[in-house]
Tab-separated table of C-alpha atoms and ligand atoms in Angstrom:
chain	number	residue	atom	x	y	z
A	1	MET	CA	-12.862	-50.596	22.083
A	2	THR	CA	-16.609	-50.149	21.599
A	3	ILE	CA	-18.238	-46.754	21.886
A	4	ASP	CA	-21.124	-46.260	24.190
A	5	GLY	CA	-24.241	-45.292	22.267
A	6	PRO	CA	-25.849	-45.805	18.904
A	7	ILE	CA	-24.095	-45.322	15.587
A	8	LEU	CA	-26.049	-43.469	12.919
A	9	VAL	CA	-25.426	-44.793	9.416
A	10	THR	CA	-26.372	-42.313	6.709
A	11	GLY	CA	-26.864	-44.213	3.478
A	12	GLY	CA	-27.727	-47.219	5.628
A	13	THR	CA	-29.805	-48.597	2.749
A	14	GLY	CA	-26.954	-48.364	0.214
A	15	THR	CA	-24.292	-50.813	-0.979
A	16	LEU	CA	-21.850	-49.989	1.806
A	17	GLY	CA	-24.190	-48.657	4.481
A	18	SER	CA	-26.489	-51.688	4.450
A	19	VAL	CA	-23.505	-53.955	5.188
A	20	VAL	CA	-22.317	-51.638	7.976
A	21	VAL	CA	-25.814	-51.802	9.483
A	22	ARG	CA	-25.991	-55.592	9.175
A	23	ARG	CA	-22.605	-56.063	10.831
A	24	LEU	CA	-23.478	-53.756	13.703
A	25	ARG	CA	-26.762	-55.572	14.249
A	26	ASP	CA	-25.071	-58.983	14.058
A	27	ALA	CA	-22.747	-57.774	16.811
A	28	GLY	CA	-25.754	-56.684	18.895
A	29	ARG	CA	-24.789	-53.034	18.633
A	30	PRO	CA	-27.285	-50.147	18.681
A	31	VAL	CA	-27.569	-48.674	15.200
A	32	ARG	CA	-29.829	-46.160	13.509
A	33	VAL	CA	-30.421	-45.913	9.773
A	34	LEU	CA	-30.995	-42.608	8.027
A	35	SER	CA	-32.924	-42.924	4.778
A	36	ARG	CA	-35.159	-40.672	2.696
A	37	ARG	CA	-37.630	-43.530	2.531
A	38	PRO	CA	-40.229	-44.275	5.156
A	39	ARG	CA	-39.473	-47.365	7.166
A	40	PRO	CA	-40.119	-50.358	4.872
A	41	ALA	CA	-42.568	-52.964	6.137
A	42	ASP	CA	-40.026	-55.784	5.866
A	43	VAL	CA	-37.244	-54.346	8.089
A	44	ALA	CA	-36.775	-55.853	11.545
A	45	PRO	CA	-39.138	-54.151	14.010
A	46	ASP	CA	-36.297	-53.405	16.420
A	47	LEU	CA	-34.157	-51.609	13.810
A	48	ASP	CA	-33.988	-47.927	14.703
A	49	TRP	CA	-35.031	-46.089	11.533
A	50	ALA	CA	-34.916	-42.324	10.951
A	51	THR	CA	-36.569	-40.971	7.845
A	52	GLY	CA	-34.828	-37.820	6.743
A	53	ASP	CA	-33.300	-36.051	3.807
A	54	LEU	CA	-29.817	-34.584	3.878
A	55	THR	CA	-30.656	-32.299	0.961
A	56	THR	CA	-33.541	-30.575	2.737
A	57	GLY	CA	-32.421	-31.169	6.326
A	58	SER	CA	-35.714	-32.781	7.259
A	59	GLY	CA	-35.519	-35.346	10.056
A	60	LEU	CA	-31.842	-34.734	10.814
A	61	ASP	CA	-32.212	-33.468	14.382
A	62	PHE	CA	-34.156	-36.592	15.304
A	63	ALA	CA	-31.684	-38.829	13.416
A	64	LEU	CA	-28.694	-37.383	15.283
A	65	ASP	CA	-30.304	-37.277	18.695
A	66	GLY	CA	-28.171	-39.205	21.205
A	67	VAL	CA	-25.810	-40.862	18.704
A	68	ALA	CA	-22.185	-41.467	19.649
A	69	ALA	CA	-20.886	-41.694	16.081
A	70	VAL	CA	-22.037	-41.164	12.518
A	71	ILE	CA	-20.788	-43.217	9.592
A	72	HIS	CA	-21.639	-40.885	6.722
A	73	ALA	CA	-22.079	-43.177	3.732
A	74	ALA	CA	-24.944	-41.332	2.020
A	75	SER	CA	-24.169	-39.864	-1.353
A	76	ASP	CA	-25.895	-39.051	-4.589
A	77	PRO	CA	-23.379	-38.832	-7.433
A	78	ARG	CA	-26.100	-37.838	-9.909
A	79	THR	CA	-26.899	-34.510	-8.249
A	80	GLY	CA	-23.958	-32.163	-8.760
A	81	GLY	CA	-23.135	-30.370	-5.543
A	82	ALA	CA	-25.901	-31.940	-3.468
A	83	ASP	CA	-23.408	-33.928	-1.405
A	84	VAL	CA	-21.790	-30.674	-0.308
A	85	GLU	CA	-25.095	-29.178	0.835
A	86	ALA	CA	-25.956	-32.486	2.476
A	87	ALA	CA	-22.701	-32.428	4.432
A	88	GLU	CA	-23.335	-28.840	5.537
A	89	ARG	CA	-26.726	-29.877	6.894
A	90	LEU	CA	-25.344	-32.987	8.565
A	91	LEU	CA	-22.518	-31.047	10.222
A	92	ALA	CA	-24.932	-28.365	11.439
A	93	ALA	CA	-27.222	-30.995	12.951
A	94	ALA	CA	-24.208	-32.711	14.585
A	95	ARG	CA	-23.090	-29.528	16.324
A	96	ALA	CA	-25.222	-30.099	19.432
A	97	GLY	CA	-24.257	-33.696	20.252
A	98	ARG	CA	-20.718	-33.679	18.774
A	99	PRO	CA	-20.690	-37.340	17.704
A	100	HIS	CA	-17.571	-38.740	16.005
A	101	LEU	CA	-18.225	-38.166	12.296
A	102	VAL	CA	-16.673	-40.743	9.977
A	103	TYR	CA	-16.821	-39.533	6.392
A	104	VAL	CA	-16.498	-42.149	3.643
A	105	SER	CA	-14.455	-40.686	0.818
A	106	ILE	CA	-12.635	-42.098	-2.195
A	107	VAL	CA	-8.898	-42.568	-2.756
A	108	GLY	CA	-7.683	-39.964	-5.250
A	109	VAL	CA	-10.446	-37.372	-4.898
A	110	ASP	CA	-7.653	-34.792	-5.003
A	111	ARG	CA	-5.813	-36.423	-7.916
A	112	VAL	CA	-8.431	-37.515	-10.471
A	113	PRO	CA	-10.388	-34.468	-11.718
A	114	LEU	CA	-13.786	-36.150	-11.929
A	115	GLY	CA	-16.735	-33.866	-11.072
A	116	TYR	CA	-18.011	-36.257	-8.417
A	117	TYR	CA	-14.544	-36.435	-6.830
A	118	ARG	CA	-14.410	-32.628	-6.671
A	119	GLN	CA	-17.644	-32.713	-4.677
A	120	LYS	CA	-16.204	-35.304	-2.335
A	121	LEU	CA	-13.062	-33.231	-1.861
A	122	ALA	CA	-15.215	-30.201	-1.042
A	123	VAL	CA	-17.051	-32.304	1.568
A	124	GLU	CA	-13.691	-33.372	3.024
A	125	ARG	CA	-12.773	-29.701	3.431
A	126	LEU	CA	-16.051	-29.031	5.262
A	127	VAL	CA	-15.529	-32.036	7.542
A	128	GLU	CA	-11.975	-30.861	8.319
A	129	ARG	CA	-13.392	-27.561	9.573
A	130	SER	CA	-16.045	-29.209	11.707
A	131	GLU	CA	-16.141	-28.652	15.457
A	132	ALA	CA	-17.183	-32.240	16.139
A	133	PRO	CA	-14.472	-34.962	16.189
A	134	TRP	CA	-13.965	-36.318	12.670
A	135	THR	CA	-12.260	-38.977	10.602
A	136	ILE	CA	-12.044	-39.005	6.814
A	137	GLN	CA	-11.605	-42.502	5.420
A	138	ARG	CA	-10.766	-42.691	1.731
A	139	ILE	CA	-11.399	-46.098	0.153
A	140	THR	CA	-10.718	-47.579	-3.299
A	141	GLN	CA	-13.513	-48.851	-5.571
A	142	PHE	CA	-15.936	-51.451	-4.185
A	143	HIS	CA	-16.280	-54.797	-5.990
A	144	PRO	CA	-19.919	-54.175	-7.027
A	145	LEU	CA	-18.981	-50.929	-8.811
A	146	ILE	CA	-16.335	-52.667	-10.926
A	147	ARG	CA	-18.728	-55.549	-11.553
A	148	THR	CA	-21.422	-53.143	-12.812
A	149	SER	CA	-18.958	-51.638	-15.320
A	150	MET	CA	-17.792	-55.067	-16.419
A	151	ARG	CA	-21.344	-56.312	-16.821
A	152	ALA	CA	-22.184	-53.376	-19.089
A	153	ALA	CA	-19.006	-53.782	-21.177
A	154	ALA	CA	-19.528	-57.546	-21.458
A	155	ARG	CA	-22.845	-57.022	-23.263
A	156	LEU	CA	-20.828	-56.142	-26.359
A	157	PRO	CA	-19.291	-58.832	-28.580
A	158	VAL	CA	-15.872	-57.254	-28.002
A	159	VAL	CA	-15.297	-56.004	-24.451
A	160	PRO	CA	-13.729	-52.508	-24.361
A	161	VAL	CA	-11.759	-51.483	-21.272
A	162	PRO	CA	-9.705	-48.347	-20.582
A	163	SER	CA	-6.100	-49.023	-21.540
A	164	GLY	CA	-3.184	-48.493	-19.197
A	165	THR	CA	-5.376	-48.427	-16.079
A	166	SER	CA	-5.547	-50.550	-12.977
A	167	PHE	CA	-8.024	-50.769	-10.126
A	168	GLN	CA	-7.714	-51.976	-6.561
A	169	PRO	CA	-11.205	-53.242	-5.795
A	170	ILE	CA	-12.180	-53.835	-2.196
A	171	ASP	CA	-14.758	-56.131	-0.709
A	172	VAL	CA	-17.661	-54.202	0.829
A	173	PRO	CA	-17.718	-56.262	4.071
A	174	GLU	CA	-14.023	-55.474	4.543
A	175	ALA	CA	-14.654	-51.749	4.124
A	176	ALA	CA	-17.675	-51.949	6.447
A	177	ALA	CA	-15.713	-53.720	9.199
A	178	HIS	CA	-12.935	-51.149	8.933
A	179	LEU	CA	-15.362	-48.232	9.218
A	180	ILE	CA	-16.941	-49.731	12.325
A	181	ARG	CA	-13.490	-50.081	13.918
A	182	ILE	CA	-12.814	-46.429	13.064
A	183	ALA	CA	-16.158	-45.274	14.482
A	184	ASP	CA	-15.388	-47.164	17.691
A	185	GLY	CA	-12.028	-45.458	18.140
A	186	PRO	CA	-10.850	-41.891	18.628
A	187	ALA	CA	-11.156	-39.391	15.793
A	188	LEU	CA	-8.171	-39.807	13.455
A	189	GLY	CA	-8.496	-36.786	11.199
A	190	ARG	CA	-7.457	-37.976	7.761
A	191	ALA	CA	-6.983	-41.754	8.208
A	192	PRO	CA	-4.550	-43.767	6.075
A	193	ASP	CA	-6.172	-44.827	2.795
A	194	LEU	CA	-7.962	-48.155	2.670
A	195	GLY	CA	-7.391	-50.274	-0.438
A	196	GLY	CA	-8.328	-53.675	-1.733
A	197	PRO	CA	-5.852	-56.575	-1.564
A	198	GLN	CA	-4.581	-56.370	-5.161
A	199	VAL	CA	-3.848	-53.703	-7.766
A	200	ARG	CA	-5.010	-55.288	-11.016
A	201	ASP	CA	-4.822	-54.219	-14.635
A	202	THR	CA	-8.313	-53.530	-15.996
A	203	VAL	CA	-7.774	-56.024	-18.828
A	204	ASP	CA	-7.017	-58.666	-16.231
A	205	LEU	CA	-10.116	-57.729	-14.175
A	206	ALA	CA	-12.274	-57.987	-17.320
A	207	ARG	CA	-10.845	-61.388	-18.269
A	208	ALA	CA	-11.497	-62.703	-14.753
A	209	TYR	CA	-15.066	-61.384	-14.939
A	210	LEU	CA	-15.687	-63.117	-18.274
A	211	ARG	CA	-14.160	-66.380	-17.003
A	212	SER	CA	-16.354	-66.312	-13.903
A	213	ARG	CA	-19.446	-65.941	-16.108
A	214	GLY	CA	-18.355	-68.603	-18.600
A	215	MET	CA	-18.138	-66.018	-21.387
A	216	ARG	CA	-15.534	-66.108	-24.134
A	217	ARG	CA	-15.040	-62.661	-25.658
A	218	PRO	CA	-11.998	-60.663	-26.663
A	219	VAL	CA	-11.039	-57.826	-24.305
A	220	VAL	CA	-9.855	-54.735	-26.139
A	221	PRO	CA	-7.989	-51.947	-24.322
A	222	VAL	CA	-9.084	-48.521	-25.557
A	223	ARG	CA	-7.167	-45.335	-24.845
A	224	LEU	CA	-9.656	-42.875	-23.387
A	225	PRO	CA	-8.964	-39.166	-23.782
A	226	GLY	CA	-9.114	-36.400	-21.204
A	227	ALA	CA	-7.699	-35.407	-17.840
A	228	VAL	CA	-9.899	-37.786	-15.865
A	229	TRP	CA	-8.599	-40.847	-17.674
A	230	ARG	CA	-5.067	-39.517	-17.493
A	231	GLY	CA	-5.574	-39.337	-13.728
A	232	TYR	CA	-6.711	-42.954	-13.679
A	233	ARG	CA	-3.795	-44.049	-15.899
A	234	GLU	CA	-1.440	-42.322	-13.466
A	235	GLY	CA	-3.013	-44.363	-10.668
A	236	GLY	CA	-4.369	-41.401	-8.707
A	237	HIS	CA	-7.203	-43.600	-7.410
A	238	LEU	CA	-4.932	-46.393	-6.156
A	239	ALA	CA	-3.435	-47.044	-2.726
A	240	PRO	CA	-0.666	-49.554	-3.489
A	241	ASP	CA	0.995	-48.825	-0.144
A	242	HIS	CA	-2.220	-49.864	1.594
A	243	LEU	CA	-3.007	-53.318	0.235
A	244	GLY	CA	-5.807	-54.461	2.532
A	245	GLY	CA	-7.491	-57.724	3.334
A	246	GLY	CA	-10.824	-59.198	2.322
A	247	ARG	CA	-11.837	-61.191	-0.707
A	248	THR	CA	-10.004	-60.795	-3.987
A	249	TRP	CA	-11.873	-59.975	-7.178
A	250	GLU	CA	-12.039	-63.650	-8.151
A	251	GLU	CA	-13.250	-64.652	-4.687
A	252	PHE	CA	-15.951	-61.993	-4.856
A	253	LEU	CA	-17.062	-63.130	-8.325
A	254	THR	CA	-17.184	-66.786	-7.284
A	255	GLY	CA	-19.092	-65.989	-4.100
A	256	GLU	CA	-22.010	-64.156	-5.715
A	257	LYS	CA	-24.727	-65.051	-8.172
A	258	PRO	CA	-24.013	-63.800	-11.694
B	1	LIG	N1	-18.995	-47.358	-4.765
B	1	LIG	C1	-17.679	-47.319	-4.601
B	1	LIG	O1	-16.906	-48.022	-5.275
B	1	LIG	C2	-17.071	-46.419	-3.528
B	1	LIG	C3	-15.711	-46.479	-3.242
B	1	LIG	C4	-15.173	-45.672	-2.229
B	1	LIG	C5	-16.023	-44.813	-1.525
B	1	LIG	N2	-17.339	-44.764	-1.857
B	1	LIG	C6	-18.216	-43.871	-1.092
B	1	LIG	O2	-18.944	-44.671	-0.173
B	1	LIG	C7	-20.216	-44.064	0.079
B	1	LIG	C8	-21.298	-45.115	-0.103
B	1	LIG	O3	-21.299	-45.548	-1.449
B	1	LIG	P1	-22.357	-46.634	-1.949
B	1	LIG	O4	-21.848	-47.149	-3.242
B	1	LIG	O5	-22.674	-47.563	-0.839
B	1	LIG	O6	-23.633	-45.692	-2.218
B	1	LIG	P2	-25.082	-46.118	-2.698
B	1	LIG	O7	-25.260	-47.587	-2.741
B	1	LIG	O8	-25.374	-45.333	-3.946
B	1	LIG	O9	-26.021	-45.566	-1.522
B	1	LIG	C9	-26.223	-44.205	-1.379
B	1	LIG	C10	-27.078	-43.984	-0.142
B	1	LIG	O10	-27.224	-42.582	0.048
B	1	LIG	C11	-28.514	-42.334	0.545
B	1	LIG	N3	-28.878	-40.970	0.157
B	1	LIG	C12	-28.708	-40.383	-1.061
B	1	LIG	N4	-29.155	-39.118	-1.033
B	1	LIG	C13	-29.607	-38.900	0.234
B	1	LIG	C14	-30.217	-37.793	0.883
B	1	LIG	N5	-30.456	-36.643	0.230
B	1	LIG	N6	-30.560	-37.913	2.195
B	1	LIG	C15	-30.336	-39.077	2.863
B	1	LIG	N7	-29.775	-40.174	2.294
B	1	LIG	C16	-29.435	-40.084	0.994
B	1	LIG	C17	-29.402	-43.386	-0.072
B	1	LIG	O11	-30.437	-43.689	0.839
B	1	LIG	P3	-32.007	-43.674	0.497
B	1	LIG	O12	-32.160	-43.862	-0.989
B	1	LIG	O13	-32.561	-44.825	1.307
B	1	LIG	O14	-32.473	-42.355	0.981
B	1	LIG	C18	-28.457	-44.582	-0.195
B	1	LIG	O15	-28.584	-45.436	0.913
B	1	LIG	C19	-20.306	-42.858	-0.858
B	1	LIG	O16	-19.959	-41.694	-0.162
B	1	LIG	C20	-19.262	-43.139	-1.917
B	1	LIG	O17	-18.731	-41.966	-2.494
B	1	LIG	C21	-17.901	-45.540	-2.821
């Protein structure tokens, strides 16, 4: 099924959103990007671009005008609470047209007590109360996020990783394709979690990263204190019952430039 009308992608310039936008365009689908930035000179002239800011509300009425669905992938983890205000503004602007709102959340926002996850959970609660049709899609960590952590740790002569933890990284194109399928379908409410194809011990992920970069360094598991890391050790952020498709960690590492 394909919905009739454009899909607005908030965060359409970000890691996930830019891939959603590219896939929609490759399929010849109408898509609109919401970004705080003015339209860059190098984007395709036929790409529908809405400059707006979810924190102030500027440009949102124009961005939402006539859209059939919204994939809400904008987020700013650095600004405590801003995602909640942003969601309030987005939901208010969506009231008139009632597009299907697909909110991109994270597996375990209710189980790992990280500040950013609390914000995301609060946004989920707002979305659940929305009058427009909605779907909340929780997803496990994207490959580039794990790679960024590994890259930073691998700068040290001995590579520290959190002990007793695993991750289930997912390929961004896989997540993007799934979100488009969701946006095209009926509102699901809280959708089943979406996870990467493998649950992997962090030591194992680090070793694979080092191998892919031709680096030989010892990996040292370190027990990290606090409730957040306890939540990760308990696997609150994993979806082992929802092993998905897409590239594995090794396939991702091989397929990109170091
Ligand atoms: N990274 C992960 O591993 C992961 C895993 C599961 C779920 N998620 C969720 O997936 C979503 C996308 O993550 P990502 O890693 O792709 O994010 P990202 O690369 O950091 O991109 C964030 C986007 O948000 C936009 N944005 C930020 N503040 C905004 C504002 N006030 N108004 C309008 N746009 C704003 C930015 O656009 P401009 O700068 O162009 O304005 C940017 O495109 C997030 O909700 C995240 O929580 C992430």
